[in-house]
Amino acid sequence: MVRMAEALERLEKLAASPIVSTLSRAFAEAEYELALVGGPVRDAILGRTVNDFDFTTNARPDDILRIVTPISDAQWDIGREFGTIGARIHGETIEITTYRADTYDGVTRKPVVAFGDTLTGDLSRRDFTVNAMALRLPQNALEDPTGGFQDLADHTLRTPIEPAVSFGDDPLRMMRAARFSSQLDFTVDEDARAAITEMTASIENISAERVQAELSKLLLTDNPRPGIELLVDTGLADIVLPELPALRLEADEHHHHKDVYQHSLTVLEQAISYEHERHPGAEPDLVLRWAALLHDIGKPATRKLGPGGTVSFYHHDLVGSKLAKKRLGALRYDTATIKAVGRLVELHMRFFGYTEAAWADSAVRRYVRDAGDLLERLHMLTRADVTTRNRRKADRLAFAYDDLEARIAELAEQEELDAVRPDLDGNQIQQILGIAPGREVGEAYRWLLELRLDEGPLGPEVAAERLHAWWAARGSAE
């Protein structure tokens, strides 16, 4: 329960911090208004750590820059067009924005900047009431014209104005509703939820880059499930991530299989749990989380209904990898992220062959070689993919993966498995065979790599003998 007295006490402490107090004095001396606004106020009231400092003022950008220059180590005016000036004060990066009264052009949904004159007017244009509170400085007075404090107490996300108007101004706010529902563990109020459902098509007016940013922020929360479910239930996901709602496969009375959509959400939750377990306090792993959410998106396209109620999804890993890369590409993710997520989706089924028959050392080496620097993520994804309620089966799979990881560690200690390479490099191959650079060197290198994976390290001399024999046999065959 959020109590006003406790909230005001926390805000007083925040106002006394070096950054806030320094800015407060500077703007008061220059006879301009200043208020700490949005997320920092919300988080301070909730007793959460305040990581970002956002301020708003009636000063125009040139005046802001003039005021902060003497008290800051650096300044940035890249957002001057939108009224925002950045600065570094006491080692922290802050942003100060002129009061806004945005309107939107109705086509691209880009804001047409109109500077405002009042703090109340500025707050009314924000996305949700819980983000529309401000701490007026230096008075340390809480400004809450839209009832954000009560909504914090009620754990409710509500728009300061009519939801249809707010979302019409900026449709990305519908996705922010999903993100904040996960980040804050709040419920989107019925009117806002209904408006999202009615207005899903308007998200198509938002650039892929802005959609991508919101999806990333959602996935990087500690509990992304509520936000993802909101995207799917309202229909937003049908537009921004259609492969996800497609996982809600229908089952008939003769063919039954687990709910792939709910399974995927559980895998995501379990992957996050493994992430925290293995790397406590580390930054969230976006690649792992995308791979966990998308690992089964190839199933709808590969589902086959067989006799006796059987259902199969052959090659869903390969199909899913292609779909994942295509979707992340459409969302304008960077090449490294797309490649890593696609590779994890492609490899996520590989381990299950280990439970069917004991792997030779060569198979273990190939598993490591194919995973490359994604090996630890593959470990976590594969373990997270076990969601069976059959305790006996779950224990068997966990034991098998424990055994595989132990074998990987043992082989790595024996032969530096993390950097599996042939015993001879390209230059040595050319010298031994007396050939020039070209296709044949590559063929010899790949043959030596397979030999290395099958038999482990042989040493340069033995590898050279085996290479000569392979070359001679190859020449005879040709």
Short mmCIF file of C-alpha atoms in Angstrom, two decimals:
data_model
loop_
_atom_site.label_atom_id
_atom_site.label_comp_id
_atom_site.label_asym_id
_atom_site.label_seq_id
_atom_site.Cartn_x
_atom_site.Cartn_y
_atom_site.Cartn_z
CA MET A 1 0.00 0.00 0.00
CA VAL A 2 1.42 3.40 -1.00
CA ARG A 3 1.00 6.00 1.78
CA MET A 4 1.19 9.71 1.03
CA ALA A 5 3.34 10.50 4.08
CA GLU A 6 5.93 7.90 3.09
CA ALA A 7 5.83 9.04 -0.52
CA LEU A 8 6.47 12.66 0.42
CA GLU A 9 9.34 11.61 2.67
CA ARG A 10 10.97 9.71 -0.20
CA LEU A 11 10.48 12.65 -2.54
CA GLU A 12 12.07 14.99 0.02
CA LYS A 13 15.15 12.75 0.10
CA LEU A 14 15.27 12.71 -3.69
CA ALA A 15 15.03 16.51 -3.80
CA ALA A 16 17.99 16.73 -1.39
CA SER A 17 20.23 14.64 -3.64
CA PRO A 18 23.21 16.53 -5.16
CA ILE A 19 21.90 16.39 -8.73
CA VAL A 20 18.37 17.58 -7.98
CA SER A 21 19.38 20.25 -5.47
CA THR A 22 22.07 21.65 -7.78
CA LEU A 23 19.63 22.00 -10.68
CA SER A 24 16.90 23.33 -8.42
CA ARG A 25 19.11 26.19 -7.20
CA ALA A 26 20.36 27.02 -10.70
CA PHE A 27 16.89 27.33 -12.23
CA ALA A 28 15.50 29.23 -9.25
CA GLU A 29 18.32 31.76 -9.48
CA ALA A 30 17.58 32.14 -13.21
CA GLU A 31 13.89 32.65 -12.29
CA TYR A 32 12.57 29.67 -14.25
CA GLU A 33 10.30 26.86 -13.09
CA LEU A 34 11.71 23.34 -12.73
CA ALA A 35 10.13 19.99 -11.81
CA LEU A 36 11.32 16.42 -11.59
CA VAL A 37 8.82 14.49 -13.66
CA GLY A 38 7.59 11.05 -14.73
CA GLY A 39 9.48 7.85 -13.98
CA PRO A 40 11.77 9.19 -11.22
CA VAL A 41 8.79 10.52 -9.26
CA ARG A 42 6.82 7.31 -9.77
CA ASP A 43 9.72 5.09 -8.75
CA ALA A 44 10.58 7.19 -5.70
CA ILE A 45 6.98 6.99 -4.48
CA LEU A 46 7.04 3.21 -4.95
CA GLY A 47 10.34 2.91 -3.08
CA ARG A 48 12.13 1.70 -6.20
CA THR A 49 15.65 2.70 -7.20
CA VAL A 50 15.70 5.89 -9.26
CA ASN A 51 18.06 5.42 -12.19
CA ASP A 52 17.07 8.24 -14.54
CA PHE A 53 16.53 11.91 -13.85
CA ASP A 54 14.05 13.69 -16.13
CA PHE A 55 13.15 17.31 -15.57
CA THR A 56 10.71 19.72 -17.19
CA THR A 57 10.72 23.52 -17.19
CA ASN A 58 9.17 26.59 -18.73
CA ALA A 59 12.64 27.62 -19.95
CA ARG A 60 13.28 27.26 -23.68
CA PRO A 61 16.17 25.08 -24.95
CA ASP A 62 18.64 27.97 -25.34
CA ASP A 63 17.91 29.09 -21.79
CA ILE A 64 18.25 25.53 -20.45
CA LEU A 65 21.65 25.19 -22.09
CA ARG A 66 22.79 28.52 -20.68
CA ILE A 67 21.73 27.51 -17.15
CA VAL A 68 23.23 24.01 -17.08
CA THR A 69 26.56 24.76 -18.78
CA PRO A 70 28.28 26.25 -15.67
CA ILE A 71 27.15 23.38 -13.40
CA SER A 72 27.73 20.38 -15.71
CA ASP A 73 30.69 18.46 -17.10
CA ALA A 74 29.13 18.02 -20.55
CA GLN A 75 26.01 19.02 -22.47
CA TRP A 76 24.08 17.53 -25.41
CA ASP A 77 21.59 19.39 -27.55
CA ILE A 78 20.72 16.55 -29.96
CA GLY A 79 17.08 16.80 -28.79
CA ARG A 80 16.91 20.59 -29.03
CA GLU A 81 14.27 20.34 -31.79
CA PHE A 82 11.96 18.62 -29.30
CA GLY A 83 12.92 20.93 -26.45
CA THR A 84 15.33 18.52 -24.73
CA ILE A 85 18.82 19.31 -23.46
CA GLY A 86 21.02 16.65 -21.89
CA ALA A 87 23.84 17.18 -19.41
CA ARG A 88 26.15 15.32 -17.07
CA ILE A 89 26.01 16.59 -13.49
CA HIS A 90 27.79 14.95 -10.56
CA GLY A 91 28.57 12.00 -12.82
CA GLU A 92 24.92 11.37 -13.75
CA THR A 93 23.26 11.99 -17.12
CA ILE A 94 20.07 14.03 -16.92
CA GLU A 95 17.57 15.43 -19.42
CA ILE A 96 15.64 18.67 -19.15
CA THR A 97 12.72 19.34 -21.49
CA THR A 98 10.68 22.46 -22.09
CA TYR A 99 6.99 22.11 -21.18
CA ARG A 100 5.31 20.42 -24.12
CA ALA A 101 1.89 20.59 -25.72
CA ASP A 102 2.43 18.09 -28.53
CA THR A 103 0.12 17.57 -31.43
CA TYR A 104 0.55 14.83 -34.02
CA ASP A 105 0.47 15.11 -37.79
CA GLY A 106 -2.14 12.36 -38.23
CA VAL A 107 -0.11 10.51 -40.88
CA THR A 108 3.31 9.48 -39.61
CA ARG A 109 2.30 9.92 -35.95
CA LYS A 110 5.44 11.97 -35.40
CA PRO A 111 4.98 14.72 -32.81
CA VAL A 112 4.65 18.27 -34.05
CA VAL A 113 6.43 20.11 -31.28
CA ALA A 114 4.55 22.92 -29.59
CA PHE A 115 6.10 24.29 -26.41
CA GLY A 116 3.72 24.77 -23.50
CA ASP A 117 3.65 27.28 -20.67
CA THR A 118 2.33 25.29 -17.72
CA LEU A 119 3.38 22.20 -15.81
CA THR A 120 -0.23 20.99 -15.62
CA GLY A 121 -0.59 21.15 -19.38
CA ASP A 122 2.65 19.26 -19.82
CA LEU A 123 1.56 16.49 -17.45
CA SER A 124 -1.80 16.02 -19.18
CA ARG A 125 -0.06 15.03 -22.47
CA ARG A 126 1.84 12.11 -20.92
CA ASP A 127 1.06 8.45 -21.48
CA PHE A 128 -0.31 7.27 -18.12
CA THR A 129 -1.37 8.97 -14.92
CA VAL A 130 1.34 7.19 -12.92
CA ASN A 131 3.87 8.90 -15.19
CA ALA A 132 2.04 12.24 -15.06
CA MET A 133 3.19 13.30 -11.60
CA ALA A 134 5.88 15.87 -10.90
CA LEU A 135 7.88 17.17 -7.96
CA ARG A 136 7.90 20.96 -8.29
CA LEU A 137 11.27 22.43 -7.28
CA PRO A 138 12.47 24.00 -5.06
CA GLN A 139 9.06 23.93 -3.31
CA ASN A 140 9.18 20.10 -3.16
CA ALA A 141 5.45 20.05 -3.91
CA LEU A 142 3.87 17.01 -5.52
CA GLU A 143 1.87 17.92 -8.63
CA ASP A 144 -0.69 15.26 -9.52
CA PRO A 145 -3.47 16.74 -11.69
CA THR A 146 -4.68 13.41 -13.14
CA GLY A 147 -4.83 11.15 -10.05
CA GLY A 148 -1.62 9.25 -10.61
CA PHE A 149 -0.96 8.70 -6.90
CA GLN A 150 -4.25 6.88 -6.41
CA ASP A 151 -3.59 4.78 -9.51
CA LEU A 152 -0.18 3.85 -8.05
CA ALA A 153 -1.92 2.73 -4.90
CA ASP A 154 -4.43 0.75 -6.96
CA HIS A 155 -1.74 -0.73 -9.26
CA THR A 156 -3.67 0.58 -12.26
CA LEU A 157 -2.54 1.95 -15.61
CA ARG A 158 -4.90 4.66 -16.83
CA THR A 159 -4.47 7.40 -19.41
CA PRO A 160 -4.66 11.07 -18.26
CA ILE A 161 -7.19 11.84 -21.01
CA GLU A 162 -9.62 9.66 -22.98
CA PRO A 163 -7.71 6.50 -24.02
CA ALA A 164 -8.78 6.78 -27.66
CA VAL A 165 -7.44 10.32 -27.81
CA SER A 166 -4.20 9.45 -26.03
CA PHE A 167 -3.53 6.36 -28.17
CA GLY A 168 -4.60 8.26 -31.25
CA ASP A 169 -1.98 10.90 -30.50
CA ASP A 170 0.72 8.23 -30.21
CA PRO A 171 -0.24 4.58 -30.84
CA LEU A 172 3.06 3.40 -29.34
CA ARG A 173 1.47 4.16 -25.96
CA MET A 174 -0.57 0.98 -26.43
CA MET A 175 2.67 -1.01 -26.39
CA ARG A 176 3.93 0.98 -23.43
CA ALA A 177 0.84 -0.22 -21.59
CA ALA A 178 2.07 -3.77 -22.12
CA ARG A 179 5.58 -2.91 -21.01
CA PHE A 180 4.49 -1.07 -17.86
CA SER A 181 2.05 -3.83 -16.92
CA SER A 182 5.07 -6.14 -16.69
CA GLN A 183 7.59 -3.64 -15.36
CA LEU A 184 5.34 -2.37 -12.56
CA ASP A 185 3.05 -5.40 -12.16
CA PHE A 186 0.04 -3.13 -12.80
CA THR A 187 -3.29 -3.84 -14.48
CA VAL A 188 -4.40 -1.84 -17.52
CA ASP A 189 -7.81 -0.36 -16.76
CA GLU A 190 -10.83 -1.57 -18.75
CA ASP A 191 -11.31 1.60 -20.78
CA ALA A 192 -7.68 1.65 -21.91
CA ARG A 193 -7.73 -2.06 -22.67
CA ALA A 194 -10.90 -1.68 -24.75
CA ALA A 195 -9.36 1.22 -26.66
CA ILE A 196 -6.25 -0.82 -27.43
CA THR A 197 -8.39 -3.64 -28.77
CA GLU A 198 -10.31 -1.23 -30.98
CA MET A 199 -7.25 0.65 -32.22
CA THR A 200 -4.70 -2.10 -32.89
CA ALA A 201 -4.43 -1.24 -36.58
CA SER A 202 -3.02 2.19 -35.75
CA ILE A 203 0.21 0.59 -34.53
CA GLU A 204 1.07 0.12 -38.21
CA ASN A 205 1.71 3.88 -38.33
CA ILE A 206 4.61 3.46 -35.91
CA SER A 207 8.12 2.80 -37.21
CA ALA A 208 9.62 -0.66 -36.80
CA GLU A 209 12.46 0.83 -34.76
CA ARG A 210 10.10 2.29 -32.13
CA VAL A 211 8.12 -0.97 -31.94
CA GLN A 212 11.37 -2.88 -31.56
CA ALA A 213 12.47 -0.66 -28.68
CA GLU A 214 9.24 -1.31 -26.76
CA LEU A 215 9.37 -5.06 -27.37
CA SER A 216 12.96 -5.13 -26.11
CA LYS A 217 12.07 -3.17 -22.98
CA LEU A 218 9.17 -5.55 -22.34
CA LEU A 219 11.32 -8.66 -22.73
CA LEU A 220 14.00 -7.20 -20.47
CA THR A 221 11.62 -6.86 -17.52
CA ASP A 222 11.74 -9.44 -14.74
CA ASN A 223 8.26 -10.70 -15.60
CA PRO A 224 7.36 -10.15 -19.27
CA ARG A 225 4.40 -12.57 -19.29
CA PRO A 226 1.63 -10.06 -18.37
CA GLY A 227 2.75 -7.62 -21.07
CA ILE A 228 3.05 -10.32 -23.71
CA GLU A 229 -0.40 -11.66 -22.84
CA LEU A 230 -1.82 -8.14 -23.19
CA LEU A 231 -0.28 -7.82 -26.65
CA VAL A 232 -1.77 -11.16 -27.70
CA ASP A 233 -5.18 -10.76 -26.05
CA THR A 234 -5.82 -7.28 -27.48
CA GLY A 235 -4.64 -8.21 -30.97
CA LEU A 236 -1.57 -5.96 -31.03
CA ALA A 237 0.67 -9.00 -31.41
CA ASP A 238 -1.21 -9.98 -34.57
CA ILE A 239 0.47 -6.97 -36.15
CA VAL A 240 3.83 -6.56 -34.40
CA LEU A 241 4.62 -10.23 -33.65
CA PRO A 242 2.08 -12.44 -35.47
CA GLU A 243 4.12 -15.63 -35.00
CA LEU A 244 3.30 -15.54 -31.28
CA PRO A 245 -0.54 -15.65 -31.37
CA ALA A 246 -0.18 -18.23 -34.16
CA LEU A 247 1.15 -20.61 -31.48
CA ARG A 248 -2.34 -20.96 -30.04
CA LEU A 249 -2.92 -24.14 -32.02
CA GLU A 250 -6.35 -25.72 -31.93
CA ALA A 251 -6.61 -29.30 -30.73
CA ASP A 252 -9.45 -31.60 -31.74
CA GLU A 253 -10.97 -34.49 -29.85
CA HIS A 254 -8.66 -36.99 -31.56
CA HIS A 255 -5.32 -35.16 -31.57
CA HIS A 256 -3.93 -33.61 -28.42
CA HIS A 257 -0.71 -31.76 -27.72
CA LYS A 258 0.46 -29.23 -25.19
CA ASP A 259 -0.50 -25.58 -25.57
CA VAL A 260 2.47 -24.28 -27.53
CA TYR A 261 1.71 -20.63 -26.72
CA GLN A 262 1.57 -21.16 -22.95
CA HIS A 263 4.56 -23.50 -23.18
CA SER A 264 6.58 -20.73 -24.87
CA LEU A 265 5.72 -18.25 -22.13
CA THR A 266 6.77 -20.80 -19.51
CA VAL A 267 10.05 -21.45 -21.32
CA LEU A 268 10.68 -17.70 -21.32
CA GLU A 269 10.03 -17.51 -17.57
CA GLN A 270 12.30 -20.49 -16.90
CA ALA A 271 15.06 -19.07 -19.11
CA ILE A 272 14.94 -15.85 -17.08
CA SER A 273 15.17 -17.91 -13.90
CA TYR A 274 18.27 -19.75 -15.19
CA GLU A 275 19.71 -16.42 -16.28
CA HIS A 276 19.36 -15.02 -12.75
CA GLU A 277 20.68 -18.25 -11.25
CA ARG A 278 23.83 -18.37 -13.37
CA HIS A 279 24.55 -14.65 -13.51
CA PRO A 280 22.98 -12.94 -10.49
CA GLY A 281 22.94 -9.18 -10.81
CA ALA A 282 23.96 -9.21 -14.49
CA GLU A 283 22.18 -7.28 -17.22
CA PRO A 284 19.18 -9.13 -18.75
CA ASP A 285 20.02 -11.24 -21.82
CA LEU A 286 17.84 -10.08 -24.72
CA VAL A 287 19.15 -12.76 -27.12
CA LEU A 288 18.30 -15.61 -24.74
CA ARG A 289 14.85 -14.18 -24.04
CA TRP A 290 13.97 -13.75 -27.71
CA ALA A 291 15.17 -17.30 -28.41
CA ALA A 292 13.07 -18.67 -25.54
CA LEU A 293 9.94 -16.85 -26.72
CA LEU A 294 10.36 -17.79 -30.38
CA HIS A 295 11.90 -21.27 -30.11
CA ASP A 296 8.73 -23.07 -31.21
CA ILE A 297 7.33 -20.62 -33.79
CA GLY A 298 8.01 -23.17 -36.51
CA LYS A 299 5.39 -25.55 -35.09
CA PRO A 300 2.24 -24.15 -36.75
CA ALA A 301 3.80 -24.56 -40.20
CA THR A 302 5.10 -28.09 -39.52
CA ARG A 303 2.25 -29.68 -37.55
CA LYS A 304 1.19 -33.06 -38.92
CA LEU A 305 -1.75 -35.01 -37.50
CA GLY A 306 -1.12 -38.74 -37.54
CA PRO A 307 -3.04 -41.91 -36.74
CA GLY A 308 -3.87 -42.76 -33.17
CA GLY A 309 -3.99 -39.12 -32.10
CA THR A 310 -0.29 -38.51 -32.74
CA VAL A 311 0.95 -35.04 -33.61
CA SER A 312 4.39 -34.26 -35.03
CA PHE A 313 6.36 -31.09 -35.74
CA TYR A 314 9.28 -32.39 -37.79
CA HIS A 315 11.93 -29.78 -38.59
CA HIS A 316 10.13 -27.06 -36.65
CA ASP A 317 13.53 -25.99 -35.34
CA LEU A 318 14.84 -25.21 -38.84
CA VAL A 319 11.60 -23.59 -39.98
CA GLY A 320 11.41 -21.63 -36.73
CA SER A 321 14.96 -20.35 -37.14
CA LYS A 322 14.10 -18.88 -40.54
CA LEU A 323 10.88 -17.33 -39.21
CA ALA A 324 12.67 -15.85 -36.18
CA LYS A 325 15.35 -14.24 -38.34
CA LYS A 326 12.73 -12.88 -40.72
CA ARG A 327 10.64 -11.36 -37.91
CA LEU A 328 13.61 -9.82 -36.09
CA GLY A 329 14.83 -8.44 -39.40
CA ALA A 330 11.46 -6.80 -39.99
CA LEU A 331 11.77 -5.27 -36.52
CA ARG A 332 15.14 -3.79 -37.54
CA TYR A 333 17.26 -5.67 -35.02
CA ASP A 334 20.99 -5.68 -35.60
CA THR A 335 22.59 -8.49 -37.56
CA ALA A 336 24.37 -10.02 -34.56
CA THR A 337 21.14 -10.33 -32.56
CA ILE A 338 19.23 -11.80 -35.52
CA LYS A 339 21.96 -14.34 -36.21
CA ALA A 340 22.32 -15.39 -32.56
CA VAL A 341 18.57 -15.83 -31.94
CA GLY A 342 18.15 -17.74 -35.21
CA ARG A 343 21.02 -20.07 -34.33
CA LEU A 344 19.66 -20.81 -30.86
CA VAL A 345 16.21 -21.61 -32.29
CA GLU A 346 17.86 -23.88 -34.86
CA LEU A 347 19.85 -25.76 -32.20
CA HIS A 348 17.29 -25.98 -29.41
CA MET A 349 16.24 -29.55 -30.26
CA ARG A 350 19.75 -30.94 -30.71
CA PHE A 351 20.16 -32.10 -27.12
CA PHE A 352 17.13 -34.35 -27.13
CA GLY A 353 19.04 -36.86 -29.23
CA TYR A 354 21.39 -37.20 -26.27
CA THR A 355 18.61 -38.72 -24.18
CA GLU A 356 17.91 -41.37 -26.80
CA ALA A 357 21.43 -42.76 -27.17
CA ALA A 358 24.82 -42.09 -25.65
CA TRP A 359 26.84 -39.61 -27.68
CA ALA A 360 30.38 -40.35 -28.72
CA ASP A 361 32.97 -37.71 -27.88
CA SER A 362 32.81 -36.60 -31.52
CA ALA A 363 29.09 -35.76 -31.15
CA VAL A 364 29.79 -33.75 -28.01
CA ARG A 365 32.53 -31.84 -29.84
CA ARG A 366 30.15 -31.06 -32.70
CA TYR A 367 27.52 -29.83 -30.25
CA VAL A 368 30.05 -27.40 -28.83
CA ARG A 369 31.40 -26.46 -32.23
CA ASP A 370 27.94 -25.74 -33.63
CA ALA A 371 26.92 -23.66 -30.60
CA GLY A 372 30.15 -21.66 -30.59
CA ASP A 373 29.94 -18.65 -28.29
CA LEU A 374 26.22 -19.33 -27.79
CA LEU A 375 26.91 -22.52 -25.82
CA GLU A 376 25.95 -21.22 -22.38
CA ARG A 377 22.78 -19.65 -23.76
CA LEU A 378 21.99 -22.96 -25.44
CA HIS A 379 22.46 -24.69 -22.08
CA MET A 380 19.92 -22.36 -20.46
CA LEU A 381 17.46 -22.50 -23.37
CA THR A 382 17.53 -26.29 -23.52
CA ARG A 383 16.98 -26.65 -19.79
CA ALA A 384 14.18 -24.07 -19.89
CA ASP A 385 12.47 -26.01 -22.69
CA VAL A 386 11.57 -28.79 -20.24
CA THR A 387 8.09 -27.87 -19.01
CA THR A 388 6.59 -31.32 -18.53
CA ARG A 389 4.55 -31.91 -15.39
CA ASN A 390 5.79 -35.50 -15.38
CA ARG A 391 8.37 -35.27 -12.59
CA ARG A 392 10.02 -38.52 -13.59
CA LYS A 393 10.54 -37.32 -17.17
CA ALA A 394 11.74 -33.90 -16.02
CA ASP A 395 14.29 -35.48 -13.67
CA ARG A 396 15.53 -37.77 -16.44
CA LEU A 397 16.07 -34.86 -18.83
CA ALA A 398 17.76 -32.77 -16.14
CA PHE A 399 20.08 -35.63 -15.28
CA ALA A 400 20.92 -36.15 -18.95
CA TYR A 401 21.78 -32.49 -19.43
CA ASP A 402 23.85 -32.47 -16.24
CA ASP A 403 25.77 -35.36 -17.74
CA LEU A 404 26.22 -33.59 -21.07
CA GLU A 405 27.52 -30.43 -19.40
CA ALA A 406 29.90 -32.52 -17.30
CA ARG A 407 31.25 -34.22 -20.44
CA ILE A 408 31.67 -30.87 -22.18
CA ALA A 409 33.63 -29.55 -19.20
CA GLU A 410 35.78 -32.70 -19.08
CA LEU A 411 36.58 -32.61 -22.79
CA ALA A 412 37.24 -28.88 -22.65
CA GLU A 413 39.76 -29.43 -19.88
CA GLN A 414 41.44 -32.16 -21.88
CA GLU A 415 41.69 -30.46 -25.24
CA GLU A 416 40.59 -26.81 -25.07
CA LEU A 417 37.26 -27.64 -26.67
CA ASP A 418 36.11 -24.03 -26.71
CA ALA A 419 38.44 -23.37 -29.65
CA VAL A 420 38.20 -26.54 -31.70
CA ARG A 421 40.42 -26.19 -34.76
CA PRO A 422 42.24 -28.63 -37.02
CA ASP A 423 45.79 -29.60 -36.03
CA LEU A 424 47.04 -27.79 -39.16
CA ASP A 425 46.20 -24.34 -40.44
CA GLY A 426 45.77 -23.21 -44.05
CA ASN A 427 49.43 -22.27 -44.56
CA GLN A 428 50.63 -25.63 -43.26
CA ILE A 429 48.16 -27.44 -45.53
CA GLN A 430 49.54 -25.59 -48.56
CA GLN A 431 53.14 -26.42 -47.62
CA ILE A 432 52.47 -30.10 -46.90
CA LEU A 433 50.45 -30.69 -50.08
CA GLY A 434 52.39 -28.27 -52.25
CA ILE A 435 49.27 -26.47 -53.43
CA ALA A 436 48.35 -22.81 -53.88
CA PRO A 437 45.55 -20.99 -52.01
CA GLY A 438 42.14 -21.95 -53.31
CA ARG A 439 39.16 -24.27 -53.00
CA GLU A 440 41.28 -27.38 -52.32
CA VAL A 441 42.83 -25.81 -49.23
CA GLY A 442 39.34 -25.21 -47.85
CA GLU A 443 38.31 -28.81 -48.55
CA ALA A 444 41.43 -30.09 -46.78
CA TYR A 445 40.81 -27.79 -43.81
CA ARG A 446 37.22 -29.01 -43.43
CA TRP A 447 38.35 -32.63 -43.66
CA LEU A 448 40.92 -32.05 -40.93
CA LEU A 449 38.28 -30.35 -38.79
CA GLU A 450 36.00 -33.39 -39.04
CA LEU A 451 38.98 -35.59 -38.17
CA ARG A 452 39.67 -33.41 -35.14
CA LEU A 453 36.04 -33.62 -34.02
CA ASP A 454 35.97 -37.40 -34.48
CA GLU A 455 39.28 -38.31 -32.87
CA GLY A 456 40.36 -35.33 -30.81
CA PRO A 457 43.79 -33.66 -31.10
CA LEU A 458 46.33 -35.71 -33.08
CA GLY A 459 49.29 -33.37 -33.20
CA PRO A 460 50.87 -31.80 -36.33
CA GLU A 461 52.94 -34.83 -37.36
CA VAL A 462 50.14 -37.40 -37.23
CA ALA A 463 47.74 -34.91 -38.82
CA ALA A 464 50.22 -34.37 -41.68
CA GLU A 465 50.46 -38.14 -42.30
CA ARG A 466 46.68 -38.51 -42.31
CA LEU A 467 46.38 -35.50 -44.62
CA HIS A 468 48.84 -37.03 -47.10
CA ALA A 469 46.87 -40.28 -47.08
CA TRP A 470 43.55 -38.44 -47.60
CA TRP A 471 45.04 -36.39 -50.44
CA ALA A 472 46.42 -39.48 -52.16
CA ALA A 473 43.12 -41.34 -51.84
CA ARG A 474 41.28 -38.28 -53.13
CA GLY A 475 43.56 -38.12 -56.17
CA SER A 476 43.03 -41.82 -56.90
CA ALA A 477 39.26 -41.39 -56.64
CA GLU A 478 39.34 -38.54 -59.14
#
